[in-house]
Short mmCIF file of C-alpha atoms in Angstrom, two decimals:
data_model
loop_
_atom_site.label_atom_id
_atom_site.label_comp_id
_atom_site.label_asym_id
_atom_site.label_seq_id
_atom_site.Cartn_x
_atom_site.Cartn_y
_atom_site.Cartn_z
CA UNK A 1 2.50 8.49 30.08
CA UNK A 2 3.75 11.80 31.37
CA UNK A 3 1.14 14.25 32.58
CA UNK A 4 1.17 18.06 32.76
CA UNK A 5 -0.90 19.65 35.52
CA UNK A 6 -2.41 23.03 34.65
CA UNK A 7 -4.71 24.33 37.40
CA UNK A 8 -7.27 21.63 38.05
CA UNK A 9 -6.89 20.00 34.62
CA UNK A 10 -4.58 17.06 33.93
CA UNK A 11 -3.71 16.40 30.28
CA UNK A 12 -1.39 13.78 28.80
CA UNK A 13 1.83 15.02 27.27
CA UNK A 14 1.95 14.22 23.56
CA UNK A 15 5.69 14.62 23.16
CA UNK A 16 6.62 10.90 23.14
CA UNK A 17 3.62 10.02 20.97
CA UNK A 18 4.52 12.62 18.35
CA UNK A 19 8.13 11.44 18.45
CA UNK A 20 7.05 7.85 17.76
CA UNK A 21 4.84 8.89 14.84
CA UNK A 22 7.63 11.06 13.42
CA UNK A 23 10.10 8.18 13.67
CA UNK A 24 7.70 5.81 11.93
CA UNK A 25 7.09 8.25 9.10
CA UNK A 26 10.81 8.85 8.72
CA UNK A 27 11.52 5.12 8.67
CA UNK A 28 8.75 4.63 6.11
CA UNK A 29 10.35 7.22 3.82
CA UNK A 30 13.78 5.63 4.26
CA UNK A 31 12.40 2.17 3.47
CA UNK A 32 10.59 3.53 0.43
CA UNK A 33 13.76 5.19 -0.85
CA UNK A 34 15.80 2.01 -0.35
CA UNK A 35 13.20 -0.07 -2.19
CA UNK A 36 13.06 2.51 -4.98
CA UNK A 37 16.86 2.40 -5.36
CA UNK A 38 16.89 -1.40 -5.45
CA UNK A 39 14.13 -1.40 -8.05
CA UNK A 40 16.00 1.08 -10.25
CA UNK A 41 19.20 -0.94 -10.04
CA UNK A 42 17.48 -4.23 -10.88
CA UNK A 43 15.60 -2.59 -13.75
CA UNK A 44 18.84 -1.33 -15.30
CA UNK A 45 20.62 -4.66 -14.96
CA UNK A 46 17.71 -6.85 -16.09
CA UNK A 47 16.75 -4.57 -18.96
CA UNK A 48 20.35 -4.75 -20.15
CA UNK A 49 19.97 -8.51 -20.46
CA UNK A 50 16.76 -8.14 -22.45
CA UNK A 51 18.15 -5.49 -24.82
CA UNK A 52 21.39 -7.39 -25.44
CA UNK A 53 19.35 -10.43 -26.46
CA UNK A 54 17.08 -8.21 -28.60
CA UNK A 55 14.02 -9.33 -26.67
CA UNK A 56 12.83 -5.72 -26.33
CA UNK A 57 13.38 -2.88 -28.77
CA UNK A 58 13.09 0.82 -27.93
CA UNK A 59 12.86 3.55 -30.58
CA UNK A 60 16.28 5.21 -31.13
CA UNK A 61 15.07 8.63 -29.99
CA UNK A 62 14.27 7.39 -26.45
CA UNK A 63 17.57 5.62 -25.82
CA UNK A 64 19.17 7.75 -23.14
CA UNK A 65 21.10 5.58 -20.67
CA UNK A 66 24.33 3.63 -20.75
CA UNK A 67 22.28 0.47 -20.29
CA UNK A 68 20.29 1.10 -23.49
CA UNK A 69 17.07 1.62 -21.61
CA UNK A 70 14.39 4.29 -22.06
CA UNK A 71 14.75 6.91 -19.33
CA UNK A 72 11.32 6.20 -17.85
CA UNK A 73 11.83 2.46 -17.29
CA UNK A 74 14.05 2.59 -14.15
CA UNK A 75 11.93 5.22 -12.31
CA UNK A 76 8.73 3.29 -13.06
CA UNK A 77 10.26 0.03 -11.84
CA UNK A 78 11.65 1.81 -8.78
CA UNK A 79 8.27 3.30 -7.92
CA UNK A 80 6.54 -0.05 -8.37
CA UNK A 81 9.20 -1.75 -6.23
CA UNK A 82 8.72 0.77 -3.43
CA UNK A 83 4.95 0.33 -3.50
CA UNK A 84 5.19 -3.48 -3.49
CA UNK A 85 7.86 -3.55 -0.78
CA UNK A 86 5.78 -1.30 1.48
CA UNK A 87 2.50 -3.06 0.68
CA UNK A 88 3.57 -6.58 1.62
CA UNK A 89 4.33 -5.97 5.33
CA UNK A 90 1.25 -3.74 5.55
CA UNK A 91 -0.99 -6.54 4.25
CA UNK A 92 0.66 -8.99 6.65
CA UNK A 93 -0.13 -6.65 9.52
CA UNK A 94 -3.73 -6.11 8.40
CA UNK A 95 -4.35 -9.83 8.08
CA UNK A 96 -2.76 -10.47 11.46
CA UNK A 97 -0.45 -13.02 9.90
CA UNK A 98 3.14 -11.85 10.30
CA UNK A 99 5.40 -13.53 7.80
CA UNK A 100 8.06 -15.55 9.65
CA UNK A 101 9.25 -17.97 6.97
CA UNK A 102 13.01 -17.65 6.31
CA UNK A 103 13.31 -14.16 7.78
CA UNK A 104 17.02 -13.48 7.30
CA UNK A 105 19.02 -11.41 4.83
CA UNK A 106 20.84 -14.42 3.39
CA UNK A 107 17.49 -15.85 2.27
CA UNK A 108 16.52 -12.50 0.71
CA UNK A 109 19.80 -12.34 -1.20
CA UNK A 110 19.25 -15.86 -2.53
CA UNK A 111 15.76 -14.84 -3.61
CA UNK A 112 17.20 -11.89 -5.55
CA UNK A 113 19.77 -14.18 -7.16
CA UNK A 114 17.08 -16.66 -8.25
CA UNK A 115 14.96 -13.83 -9.67
CA UNK A 116 17.90 -12.54 -11.71
CA UNK A 117 18.52 -16.10 -12.87
CA UNK A 118 14.90 -16.48 -14.01
CA UNK A 119 15.10 -13.23 -15.94
CA UNK A 120 18.44 -14.28 -17.42
CA UNK A 121 16.92 -17.59 -18.54
CA UNK A 122 14.09 -15.77 -20.32
CA UNK A 123 16.64 -13.78 -22.33
CA UNK A 124 19.54 -16.19 -22.85
CA UNK A 125 18.30 -19.79 -22.83
CA UNK A 126 16.95 -21.14 -26.11
CA UNK A 127 13.86 -23.32 -25.89
CA UNK A 128 12.14 -25.35 -28.58
CA UNK A 129 9.06 -23.10 -28.48
CA UNK A 130 7.48 -20.29 -26.48
CA UNK A 131 5.07 -22.65 -24.72
CA UNK A 132 7.94 -24.66 -23.27
CA UNK A 133 9.71 -21.45 -22.21
CA UNK A 134 6.57 -20.06 -20.57
CA UNK A 135 5.83 -23.27 -18.68
CA UNK A 136 9.42 -23.50 -17.48
CA UNK A 137 9.46 -19.91 -16.23
CA UNK A 138 6.06 -20.39 -14.59
CA UNK A 139 7.39 -23.40 -12.70
CA UNK A 140 10.53 -21.52 -11.67
CA UNK A 141 8.50 -18.51 -10.49
CA UNK A 142 6.15 -20.64 -8.40
CA UNK A 143 9.19 -22.47 -7.08
CA UNK A 144 10.68 -19.13 -6.03
CA UNK A 145 7.49 -18.31 -4.13
CA UNK A 146 7.43 -21.73 -2.46
CA UNK A 147 11.10 -21.55 -1.50
CA UNK A 148 11.21 -18.01 -0.13
CA UNK A 149 7.63 -17.01 0.73
CA UNK A 150 4.89 -19.68 1.01
CA UNK A 151 2.29 -17.16 2.22
CA UNK A 152 -1.19 -17.01 0.72
CA UNK A 153 -1.15 -13.23 0.80
CA UNK A 154 2.20 -13.20 -1.01
CA UNK A 155 0.93 -15.50 -3.74
CA UNK A 156 -2.33 -13.58 -4.15
CA UNK A 157 -0.66 -10.19 -4.35
CA UNK A 158 1.93 -11.60 -6.74
CA UNK A 159 -0.72 -12.86 -9.14
CA UNK A 160 -2.83 -9.69 -9.02
CA UNK A 161 0.11 -7.30 -9.45
CA UNK A 162 1.62 -9.47 -12.21
CA UNK A 163 -1.66 -9.35 -14.15
CA UNK A 164 -1.93 -5.58 -13.74
CA UNK A 165 1.69 -5.12 -14.82
CA UNK A 166 1.12 -7.33 -17.85
CA UNK A 167 -1.95 -5.32 -18.85
CA UNK A 168 0.01 -2.06 -18.47
CA UNK A 169 2.80 -3.45 -20.66
CA UNK A 170 0.31 -4.48 -23.32
CA UNK A 171 -1.09 -0.94 -23.39
CA UNK A 172 2.42 0.53 -23.75
CA UNK A 173 3.29 -1.82 -26.60
CA UNK A 174 -0.07 -1.20 -28.29
CA UNK A 175 0.61 2.55 -28.21
CA UNK A 176 4.07 2.13 -29.73
CA UNK A 177 6.16 3.08 -26.69
CA UNK A 178 8.29 -0.03 -27.26
CA UNK A 179 7.93 -3.48 -28.75
CA UNK A 180 8.91 -7.13 -28.41
CA UNK A 181 10.82 -8.75 -31.22
CA UNK A 182 8.73 -11.94 -31.26
CA UNK A 183 5.39 -11.30 -29.54
CA UNK A 184 3.28 -14.41 -29.13
CA UNK A 185 0.50 -13.25 -26.80
CA UNK A 186 -1.41 -10.00 -27.42
CA UNK A 187 1.61 -7.86 -28.44
CA UNK A 188 3.89 -9.25 -25.70
CA UNK A 189 5.77 -12.41 -24.77
CA UNK A 190 3.70 -15.07 -23.02
CA UNK A 191 6.30 -15.55 -20.28
CA UNK A 192 6.15 -11.92 -19.14
CA UNK A 193 3.60 -12.50 -16.31
CA UNK A 194 5.98 -15.09 -14.83
CA UNK A 195 8.79 -12.52 -14.68
CA UNK A 196 6.46 -9.97 -13.08
CA UNK A 197 5.27 -12.53 -10.52
CA UNK A 198 8.84 -13.46 -9.56
CA UNK A 199 9.75 -9.77 -9.30
CA UNK A 200 6.79 -9.05 -7.02
CA UNK A 201 7.71 -11.93 -4.70
CA UNK A 202 11.32 -10.73 -4.61
CA UNK A 203 10.50 -7.11 -3.78
CA UNK A 204 7.91 -8.26 -1.27
CA UNK A 205 10.55 -10.29 0.55
CA UNK A 206 12.94 -7.33 0.58
CA UNK A 207 10.19 -5.07 1.92
CA UNK A 208 9.28 -7.55 4.64
CA UNK A 209 12.89 -7.90 5.72
CA UNK A 210 13.37 -4.12 5.89
CA UNK A 211 10.18 -3.82 7.95
CA UNK A 212 11.35 -6.59 10.28
CA UNK A 213 14.72 -4.89 10.75
CA UNK A 214 12.97 -1.61 11.54
CA UNK A 215 10.67 -3.33 14.04
CA UNK A 216 13.60 -4.97 15.83
CA UNK A 217 15.49 -1.67 15.95
CA UNK A 218 12.50 0.20 17.34
CA UNK A 219 11.91 -2.54 19.93
CA UNK A 220 15.53 -2.28 21.01
CA UNK A 221 15.22 1.46 21.48
CA UNK A 222 12.02 0.99 23.51
CA UNK A 223 13.70 -1.49 25.84
CA UNK A 224 16.65 0.86 26.30
CA UNK A 225 14.31 3.73 27.17
#
């Protein structure tokens, strides 16, 4: 540390410390914005699949985007994505278990592709009954976690957040904000928690990869200094 001598007192200079904190806060905001943007984009694309298949129906007076989605859906999904993407690396750090399984962007992109495929299957593929569809999507979602995550914290957070998201959706449907064409489980579709779980794992992986990239970049700057 650098020290400033004033008379007989010696105090540490806080310049570098403040700079580090400022950089971390700035990087946190940038990561949050990137996660929010990704969440908005995925919400628009995936909701388009659901609406085209008539899985979800919004009242005509709230249709306001070119993707036939209520205006509040993308911002809500973006906000949730940012929170999940920032929470995952934070939990890893708190538990002292840094996630090192398949830490490269190509793996993250494949995870996103599989998630989109799972959502596409829920809207496009015809199954004999809803139970078969739900079990298939549950297996695919767990398979996504096993292939791209495999952490206990990731699985636990995925389950908890998926249950909370499902409950929130049930409340929205109950209050008439939107509806499902063929609800089979308390106003919603029984496979919805599987989609939420897969989405949480996907955004968690993106958040972890962004945090890892930031850590490597900061370490490089420290070595250069």
